Coordinates of N, CA and C in Angstrom, one line a residue:
Q1 N 3.4 73.1 27.4 CA 3.1 71.9 28.7 C 3.5 70.0 28.3
V2 N 4.1 69.5 29.1 CA 3.7 68.5 29.0 C 3.8 67.9 30.2
Q3 N 3.6 66.1 30.2 CA 3.1 66.0 31.4 C 3.9 64.8 31.6
L4 N 4.0 64.0 32.7 CA 5.3 63.4 33.2 C 4.8 61.7 33.8
V5 N 4.9 60.4 33.4 CA 4.8 59.8 34.5 C 5.7 58.6 34.9
E6 N 6.0 58.2 36.1 CA 7.2 57.6 36.4 C 6.1 56.4 36.3
S7 N 6.9 55.0 36.6 CA 6.7 54.3 36.3 C 7.7 52.7 36.3
G8 N 7.7 51.7 37.2 CA 8.3 50.5 37.2 C 9.1 50.4 38.7
G9 N 8.6 51.5 39.0 CA 9.3 50.5 40.8 C 8.1 49.4 41.5
G10 N 9.1 49.3 42.4 CA 8.0 48.1 43.5 C 9.1 47.5 44.5
L11 N 9.2 46.3 45.2 CA 9.5 45.5 45.9 C 10.8 45.0 45.4
V12 N 12.0 44.9 46.0 CA 13.1 44.2 45.4 C 14.1 43.7 46.6
Q13 N 14.4 42.7 46.5 CA 15.3 41.9 47.6 C 16.6 43.0 47.5
A14 N 17.5 43.7 48.4 CA 19.1 43.7 47.8 C 19.9 42.8 47.0
G15 N 20.7 43.5 46.1 CA 21.2 43.2 45.0 C 20.5 43.1 44.0
G16 N 19.0 43.3 43.9 CA 18.7 43.4 42.4 C 18.5 44.1 41.2
S17 N 17.6 44.5 40.8 CA 18.3 45.6 39.2 C 16.7 45.5 39.5
L18 N 16.4 47.8 38.7 CA 15.2 48.0 39.0 C 15.6 49.1 37.0
R19 N 14.5 48.6 36.2 CA 14.5 49.7 35.2 C 13.0 50.8 35.5
L20 N 13.7 52.4 36.4 CA 12.4 52.7 36.2 C 12.2 53.7 35.4
A21 N 10.9 54.0 34.8 CA 10.3 54.8 33.4 C 9.7 56.0 33.3
C22 N 10.1 57.3 33.0 CA 9.4 58.4 33.2 C 8.9 58.6 31.6
T23 N 8.0 58.4 31.2 CA 6.9 59.0 30.2 C 6.5 59.9 29.8
A24 N 6.6 60.5 28.6 CA 6.5 62.2 28.6 C 5.1 62.1 27.3
S25 N 4.3 63.1 27.8 CA 3.2 63.6 26.8 C 2.9 64.3 26.8
G26 N 2.1 64.9 25.5 CA 2.0 65.9 25.4 C 3.1 66.9 24.4
R27 N 4.7 66.3 24.8 CA 5.7 67.0 24.1 C 6.5 65.8 24.0
F28 N 7.4 66.0 22.8 CA 8.7 65.2 22.6 C 9.8 65.7 23.8
I29 N 10.1 64.3 24.2 CA 10.9 64.5 25.7 C 12.5 64.8 25.2
S30 N 12.5 64.9 23.7 CA 13.7 65.0 23.4 C 13.7 66.5 23.5
N31 N 13.3 67.6 23.5 CA 13.2 68.6 23.8 C 13.0 69.4 25.3
Y32 N 13.5 68.1 26.3 CA 13.2 68.8 28.1 C 14.8 67.8 28.4
V33 N 15.3 68.6 29.5 CA 16.1 68.3 30.4 C 15.6 67.0 31.2
I34 N 16.2 66.5 31.6 CA 15.4 65.2 32.2 C 15.9 64.7 33.4
A35 N 15.4 65.0 34.7 CA 17.0 64.6 36.0 C 15.2 63.4 36.7
W36 N 16.2 62.9 37.5 CA 15.2 61.8 38.5 C 16.2 62.3 39.9
F37 N 15.2 62.7 40.6 CA 15.3 62.8 41.8 C 14.6 61.5 42.4
R38 N 15.4 61.2 43.8 CA 14.4 60.5 44.3 C 14.4 61.0 46.3
Q39 N 13.7 61.2 46.9 CA 13.2 61.4 48.6 C 13.0 60.4 49.4
A40 N 13.4 59.9 50.5 CA 13.5 58.7 51.5 C 12.9 59.1 52.6
P41 N 11.7 58.7 53.0 CA 11.3 59.3 54.2 C 12.2 59.6 55.7
G42 N 11.4 61.2 55.4 CA 12.5 62.3 56.8 C 13.8 62.8 55.9
K43 N 14.2 62.5 55.0 CA 14.8 63.2 54.4 C 14.5 64.1 53.1
E44 N 15.5 64.9 52.9 CA 15.3 65.6 51.6 C 15.2 65.4 49.5
R45 N 14.7 65.6 49.0 CA 14.8 65.3 47.2 C 16.2 65.3 47.1
E46 N 16.7 63.9 47.0 CA 18.5 64.4 46.5 C 18.3 64.0 44.8
F47 N 19.6 64.9 44.3 CA 19.0 64.6 42.8 C 20.2 63.3 42.3
V48 N 19.8 62.6 41.2 CA 20.4 61.7 41.1 C 20.9 61.7 39.7
A49 N 20.0 61.7 38.7 CA 20.6 61.8 37.5 C 20.3 62.6 36.4
A50 N 20.7 63.5 35.3 CA 20.1 64.2 35.0 C 20.6 64.1 33.3
M51 N 19.7 64.5 31.9 CA 20.3 63.9 30.3 C 19.7 64.7 29.9
Q52 N 20.9 65.8 29.7 CA 20.9 67.1 28.8 C 19.6 67.1 27.5
R53 N 19.7 67.9 26.4 CA 18.8 67.3 25.5 C 19.7 67.0 24.3
S54 N 21.1 66.9 24.4 CA 21.6 66.3 23.5 C 22.3 64.8 23.8
G55 N 21.4 64.5 25.0 CA 21.4 63.0 25.2 C 22.7 62.6 26.3
D56 N 23.7 63.7 26.8 CA 24.6 63.6 27.4 C 23.8 63.7 29.0
T57 N 24.6 62.6 29.7 CA 24.6 62.9 31.3 C 25.0 63.1 31.9
V58 N 24.6 63.4 33.3 CA 25.3 63.9 34.7 C 24.5 63.1 35.6
Y59 N 25.9 62.3 36.8 CA 25.5 61.6 37.9 C 25.7 62.6 39.3
A60 N 24.7 62.3 40.0 CA 25.5 62.3 41.2 C 26.7 61.4 41.7
D61 N 27.5 61.9 42.8 CA 28.5 61.1 43.2 C 28.0 60.0 44.1
S62 N 27.4 60.1 44.8 CA 26.5 59.0 45.3 C 26.0 58.0 44.7
A63 N 25.3 58.4 42.9 CA 25.2 57.4 42.1 C 25.8 56.8 41.0
Q64 N 27.0 57.1 40.9 CA 28.1 56.5 39.9 C 28.2 55.0 40.5
G65 N 27.9 55.0 39.2 CA 28.7 52.9 39.0 C 27.1 52.3 39.4
R66 N 26.2 52.3 39.7 CA 24.8 51.6 40.2 C 23.9 52.2 38.9
F67 N 24.2 53.8 38.7 CA 22.9 54.1 38.5 C 23.1 54.5 36.4
T68 N 22.1 54.2 35.9 CA 22.2 54.5 34.3 C 20.9 55.2 33.7
I69 N 20.9 56.5 33.5 CA 20.1 57.1 32.7 C 20.5 56.9 31.1
S70 N 19.2 56.5 30.5 CA 18.8 56.5 28.9 C 17.9 57.3 28.5
R71 N 17.4 56.9 27.1 CA 16.7 57.9 26.5 C 16.0 56.7 25.5
D72 N 14.4 56.6 24.9 CA 14.4 56.0 24.1 C 12.7 57.6 23.3
N73 N 13.6 57.7 22.7 CA 13.0 58.6 21.4 C 11.4 58.3 20.8
F74 N 11.5 57.2 20.8 CA 10.3 56.3 19.5 C 9.4 56.0 21.0
K75 N 10.0 56.0 21.8 CA 8.4 55.7 23.1 C 8.3 56.8 24.0
N76 N 9.5 57.9 24.1 CA 9.1 59.3 24.6 C 9.1 58.7 25.7
T77 N 10.3 58.4 26.4 CA 10.3 57.6 27.8 C 12.0 57.8 28.0
V78 N 12.9 58.0 29.2 CA 13.5 58.6 29.9 C 13.9 57.5 31.1
Y79 N 14.5 56.0 31.0 CA 14.7 55.7 31.8 C 16.0 56.1 33.0
L80 N 15.9 55.8 34.4 CA 17.2 55.1 35.3 C 16.8 53.5 35.5
R81 N 17.8 52.8 34.8 CA 18.2 51.8 35.7 C 18.6 52.1 36.6
I82 N 18.6 50.9 38.1 CA 19.6 51.0 39.3 C 19.5 49.4 39.1
D83 N 21.3 49.3 39.3 CA 22.0 48.2 39.5 C 22.7 48.1 41.0
S84 N 22.4 46.7 41.7 CA 23.1 46.8 42.9 C 22.1 47.1 44.2
L85 N 21.3 46.9 44.3 CA 20.6 48.1 45.2 C 20.2 47.5 46.6
K86 N 20.8 48.7 47.3 CA 20.8 49.0 48.7 C 19.7 49.2 49.2
P87 N 19.6 48.5 50.7 CA 18.1 49.1 51.3 C 18.0 51.1 51.4
E88 N 19.6 51.7 51.6 CA 19.9 53.2 51.8 C 19.2 53.4 49.9
D89 N 18.5 52.6 48.8 CA 18.2 53.0 47.7 C 16.4 53.0 48.0
T90 N 16.1 53.1 49.3 CA 14.5 52.7 49.2 C 14.0 54.2 49.2
A91 N 13.1 54.8 47.8 CA 12.4 55.9 48.4 C 11.7 56.7 47.4
V92 N 11.1 57.4 47.1 CA 10.2 57.7 46.1 C 11.1 58.4 45.0
Y93 N 11.1 57.8 43.8 CA 11.6 58.6 42.7 C 11.0 59.4 41.5
Y94 N 11.1 60.5 41.1 CA 10.3 61.4 40.7 C 11.5 61.7 39.1
C95 N 10.5 62.1 38.3 CA 11.7 62.4 37.4 C 10.8 63.8 37.0
A96 N 11.4 65.3 36.6 CA 11.9 66.2 36.0 C 12.0 66.3 35.4
A97 N 11.8 67.4 34.4 CA 12.0 68.5 32.7 C 11.9 69.6 32.8
D98 N 12.6 70.6 32.5 CA 12.6 71.5 32.0 C 12.8 72.1 30.5
I99 N 12.0 73.1 29.7 CA 12.8 73.6 28.5 C 14.1 74.1 28.6
A100 N 15.3 73.9 29.2 CA 16.3 74.9 29.7 C 17.6 73.7 28.3
Y101 N 18.2 74.5 27.7 CA 19.0 73.7 27.2 C 20.5 73.0 28.1
N102 N 20.1 73.5 29.1 CA 21.2 73.5 30.4 C 20.9 72.7 31.5
L103 N 21.4 71.6 31.5 CA 20.7 71.1 33.5 C 20.7 71.6 34.3
G104 N 20.4 70.9 35.3 CA 21.0 71.9 37.1 C 20.7 70.3 37.8
T105 N 21.2 70.8 39.4 CA 21.4 69.3 40.3 C 19.9 69.9 41.0
S106 N 19.2 71.1 41.3 CA 18.4 71.4 42.3 C 16.8 71.4 42.0
E107 N 16.1 71.1 42.4 CA 15.3 71.0 42.0 C 14.0 72.1 41.9
S108 N 14.9 73.0 42.4 CA 14.2 74.1 41.9 C 14.2 74.6 40.5
W109 N 14.9 74.2 40.4 CA 15.1 73.6 37.9 C 14.6 73.5 37.3
Y110 N 13.7 72.9 37.9 CA 12.6 71.9 37.0 C 11.5 72.4 37.1
D111 N 10.6 72.6 36.4 CA 9.1 73.0 36.0 C 8.2 72.5 36.1
Y112 N 8.4 70.8 35.6 CA 7.7 69.7 35.5 C 8.1 68.8 36.4
W113 N 6.9 67.9 36.8 CA 7.5 67.1 37.7 C 6.3 65.6 37.5
G114 N 6.8 64.0 37.6 CA 5.9 63.5 38.2 C 5.4 63.0 38.9
Q115 N 4.9 62.4 39.3 CA 3.6 62.2 40.3 C 4.8 60.8 41.9
G116 N 5.6 60.4 40.6 CA 6.6 59.7 42.2 C 6.1 58.1 41.7
T117 N 7.3 57.3 42.0 CA 7.5 56.1 41.6 C 7.7 55.2 43.1
Q118 N 7.3 54.4 43.8 CA 8.0 53.8 45.2 C 9.3 52.9 44.7
V119 N 10.4 52.9 45.2 CA 11.2 51.9 44.9 C 11.4 51.6 46.7
T120 N 11.0 50.1 46.9 CA 11.7 50.0 48.6 C 12.4 48.4 48.8
V121 N 13.6 48.5 48.8 CA 14.6 47.6 48.5 C 15.0 46.6 49.8
S122 N 14.8 45.5 50.3 CA 14.6 44.8 51.5 C 15.9 44.0 51.6
S123 N 16.3 43.6 52.8 CA 17.6 42.9 53.3 C 17.2 41.5 54.0

């Protein structure tokens, strides 16, 4: 069992930056594929980025250039940095984990989920 807790969300003006954190407990986060998803009001949950157990990363086309996923094994945390925030980035951001070796871009791929953290971008 692994438990995931997201943090770092909040209200920020357009053009600013945020670093979201996904902290794992109960297991080492490096033993899991970790992904970030987001869900805006009235929209489906969409894939943002993921990190394989090896540390290799994959980004959604819409996330290329402004989103960066990273891992700190000592803190047992995976981060998602969002630069040049836009109002369209407003959503609840979730981290998810799976024991599988390979990552997936569908939410059904992941067995473990955090509670989400709200990101609101004002203009």
